mmCIF file of C-alpha atoms in Angstrom:
data_model
loop_
_atom_site.group_PDB
_atom_site.id
_atom_site.type_symbol
_atom_site.label_atom_id
_atom_site.label_comp_id
_atom_site.label_asym_id
_atom_site.label_seq_id
_atom_site.Cartn_x
_atom_site.Cartn_y
_atom_site.Cartn_z
ATOM 1 C CA VAL A 8 -65.219 132.853 30.067
ATOM 2 C CA VAL A 9 -67.762 135.586 30.756
ATOM 3 C CA PRO A 10 -66.057 138.139 28.440
ATOM 4 C CA CYS A 11 -66.199 135.297 25.738
ATOM 5 C CA MET A 12 -69.901 134.958 26.261
ATOM 6 C CA GLN A 13 -70.394 138.711 26.400
ATOM 7 C CA ALA A 14 -68.557 139.019 22.979
ATOM 8 C CA LEU A 15 -70.488 136.170 21.391
ATOM 9 C CA LEU A 16 -73.950 137.349 22.653
ATOM 10 C CA LEU A 17 -73.146 141.164 22.420
ATOM 11 C CA GLU A 18 -74.759 141.380 25.826
ATOM 12 C CA GLU A 19 -73.314 142.558 29.105
ATOM 13 C CA ASP A 20 -75.475 140.568 31.465
ATOM 14 C CA VAL A 21 -74.582 136.849 31.043
ATOM 15 C CA ASP A 22 -74.247 135.950 34.696
ATOM 16 C CA VAL A 23 -77.227 133.581 34.428
ATOM 17 C CA ILE A 24 -75.760 131.692 31.595
ATOM 18 C CA ALA A 25 -72.382 131.530 33.239
ATOM 19 C CA GLN A 26 -74.118 130.205 36.479
ATOM 20 C CA HIS A 27 -75.919 127.516 34.296
ATOM 21 C CA VAL A 28 -72.571 126.516 32.884
ATOM 22 C CA VAL A 29 -71.042 126.254 36.376
ATOM 23 C CA GLY A 30 -73.982 123.917 37.373
ATOM 24 C CA VAL A 31 -73.203 121.666 34.372
ATOM 25 C CA LEU A 32 -69.482 121.674 35.227
ATOM 26 C CA GLN A 33 -70.204 120.752 38.780
ATOM 27 C CA GLY A 34 -72.579 117.905 37.691
ATOM 28 C CA LEU A 35 -69.885 116.527 35.328
ATOM 29 C CA ALA A 36 -67.321 116.649 38.175
ATOM 30 C CA ASN A 37 -69.688 114.894 40.544
ATOM 31 C CA ARG A 38 -70.307 112.186 37.976
ATOM 32 C CA GLN A 39 -66.592 111.789 37.211
ATOM 33 C CA LYS A 40 -65.810 111.321 40.939
ATOM 34 C CA GLN A 41 -68.326 108.389 40.953
ATOM 35 C CA SER A 42 -67.180 106.778 37.621
ATOM 36 C CA ARG A 43 -63.413 107.346 37.521
ATOM 37 C CA LEU A 44 -63.148 107.013 33.782
ATOM 38 C CA LYS A 45 -59.637 106.976 32.471
ATOM 39 C CA GLY A 46 -58.100 107.036 29.040
ATOM 40 C CA PRO A 47 -57.323 109.441 26.296
ATOM 41 C CA ASN A 48 -59.328 112.629 25.926
ATOM 42 C CA THR A 49 -60.584 112.048 29.566
ATOM 43 C CA SER A 50 -60.264 114.672 32.233
ATOM 44 C CA PRO A 51 -59.740 113.514 35.797
ATOM 45 C CA VAL A 52 -62.259 116.175 36.875
ATOM 46 C CA TYR A 53 -64.812 116.310 34.078
ATOM 47 C CA GLY A 54 -64.649 112.821 32.337
ATOM 48 C CA SER A 55 -64.532 112.214 28.709
ATOM 49 C CA ARG A 56 -64.126 115.085 26.330
ATOM 50 C CA THR A 57 -67.147 113.869 24.224
ATOM 51 C CA ALA A 58 -69.460 113.812 27.211
ATOM 52 C CA PHE A 59 -68.160 117.226 28.370
ATOM 53 C CA ALA A 60 -68.769 118.825 24.963
ATOM 54 C CA ASP A 61 -72.172 117.215 24.674
ATOM 55 C CA SER A 62 -73.227 118.519 28.086
ATOM 56 C CA ILE A 63 -71.857 121.989 27.481
ATOM 57 C CA VAL A 64 -73.401 122.339 24.064
ATOM 58 C CA GLN A 65 -76.682 121.225 25.283
ATOM 59 C CA ALA A 66 -76.463 123.803 28.209
ATOM 60 C CA VAL A 67 -75.577 126.762 25.942
ATOM 61 C CA ARG A 68 -77.048 126.076 22.509
ATOM 62 C CA GLY A 69 -80.162 128.128 23.136
ATOM 63 C CA PHE A 70 -77.887 131.034 23.969
ATOM 64 C CA LEU A 71 -74.920 130.714 21.639
ATOM 65 C CA ASP A 72 -76.574 128.877 18.747
ATOM 66 C CA GLU A 73 -73.899 127.950 16.196
ATOM 67 C CA HIS A 74 -71.134 128.991 18.395
ATOM 68 C CA ALA A 75 -72.059 126.450 21.237
ATOM 69 C CA ALA A 76 -69.662 123.651 19.991
ATOM 70 C CA ALA A 77 -66.691 126.124 19.661
ATOM 71 C CA PHE A 78 -67.401 127.498 23.150
ATOM 72 C CA ALA A 79 -67.348 123.895 24.500
ATOM 73 C CA GLY A 80 -64.131 123.203 22.815
ATOM 74 C CA HIS A 81 -62.522 126.391 24.149
ATOM 75 C CA LEU A 82 -63.686 125.781 27.605
ATOM 76 C CA TRP A 83 -62.393 122.191 27.647
ATOM 77 C CA SER A 84 -59.019 123.517 26.336
ATOM 78 C CA PHE A 85 -58.831 126.134 28.992
ATOM 79 C CA LEU A 86 -59.938 123.797 31.865
ATOM 80 C CA GLN A 87 -57.426 121.147 30.825
ATOM 81 C CA SER A 88 -54.650 123.609 30.428
ATOM 82 C CA GLY A 89 -54.481 124.468 34.153
ATOM 83 C CA LEU A 90 -53.330 127.931 33.317
ATOM 84 C CA SER A 91 -54.766 131.219 34.430
ATOM 85 C CA VAL A 92 -57.069 133.112 32.151
ATOM 86 C CA SER A 93 -54.448 135.641 31.063
ATOM 87 C CA ALA A 94 -51.769 132.838 30.541
ATOM 88 C CA HIS A 95 -54.207 130.798 28.454
ATOM 89 C CA ASP A 96 -55.152 133.898 26.294
ATOM 90 C CA ALA A 97 -51.482 134.679 25.918
ATOM 91 C CA LEU A 98 -50.703 131.134 24.831
ATOM 92 C CA LEU A 99 -53.705 131.162 22.383
ATOM 93 C CA PHE A 100 -53.411 134.722 21.031
ATOM 94 C CA GLY A 101 -49.756 135.517 21.690
ATOM 95 C CA ALA A 102 -48.311 137.900 24.242
ATOM 96 C CA GLU A 103 -46.162 140.938 23.740
ATOM 97 C CA ASP A 104 -44.684 140.208 27.037
ATOM 98 C CA ALA A 105 -43.787 136.678 28.159
ATOM 99 C CA ALA A 106 -44.511 137.758 31.680
ATOM 100 C CA ALA A 107 -48.173 137.045 31.085
ATOM 101 C CA LEU A 108 -47.203 133.379 31.147
ATOM 102 C CA THR A 109 -45.892 133.735 34.782
ATOM 103 C CA ASP A 110 -49.350 134.478 36.214
ATOM 104 C CA ASP A 111 -50.985 132.163 38.657
ATOM 105 C CA ASN A 112 -50.879 128.824 36.825
ATOM 106 C CA GLU A 113 -52.881 126.765 39.315
ATOM 107 C CA ALA A 114 -56.137 125.041 38.109
ATOM 108 C CA GLN A 115 -59.171 127.001 39.203
ATOM 109 C CA GLU A 116 -62.577 126.091 40.322
ATOM 110 C CA PRO A 117 -65.357 126.557 37.731
ATOM 111 C CA GLU A 118 -66.830 129.580 39.633
ATOM 112 C CA ALA A 119 -63.378 131.371 39.672
ATOM 113 C CA VAL A 120 -63.026 130.627 35.930
ATOM 114 C CA LEU A 121 -66.304 131.832 35.005
ATOM 115 C CA PHE A 122 -66.777 134.825 37.356
ATOM 116 C CA GLY A 123 -63.267 136.028 37.619
ATOM 117 C CA GLY A 124 -62.038 134.688 40.926
ATOM 118 C CA ASP A 125 -64.425 134.837 43.812
ATOM 119 C CA GLY A 126 -67.468 133.296 42.298
ATOM 120 C CA THR A 127 -69.398 136.535 42.390
#
C-alpha cells in the first residue's frame, strides 16, 4: 500500500498518511466488533463496503485527490482477499511465475499491510 501511495503522490515519505489510514482501519475494525453487521459486501473485520470506502476516501482525499476512491476500492479488495501483497499483485497484474501465488496467504494486520510486515 505504501508503494501505491508513493506512486500516486510521487513522494517517498508517505508514512504519516499510511499511519492515518491504519488509524481509520483500526477504528472501522473496532466499530465492526461492536455492531457485527452481516450481509453482502460486508467484511467481518471492517463492516460494510460503503462505510469502509467512505471512511478511507475521507481520510485520504486531501492527499490523493481524484485517486482517493480508487485507492479505497483497491484497499478493500486487497484486505478482503486475504492474500499476501505479492500474491494479490500477481493476481491483479499477472505473474510470470505461478510461485508468487504460493507466498504467505494469511490475512495480515493493517500495520503489516501498510508498512511491509512489522509495523515500522
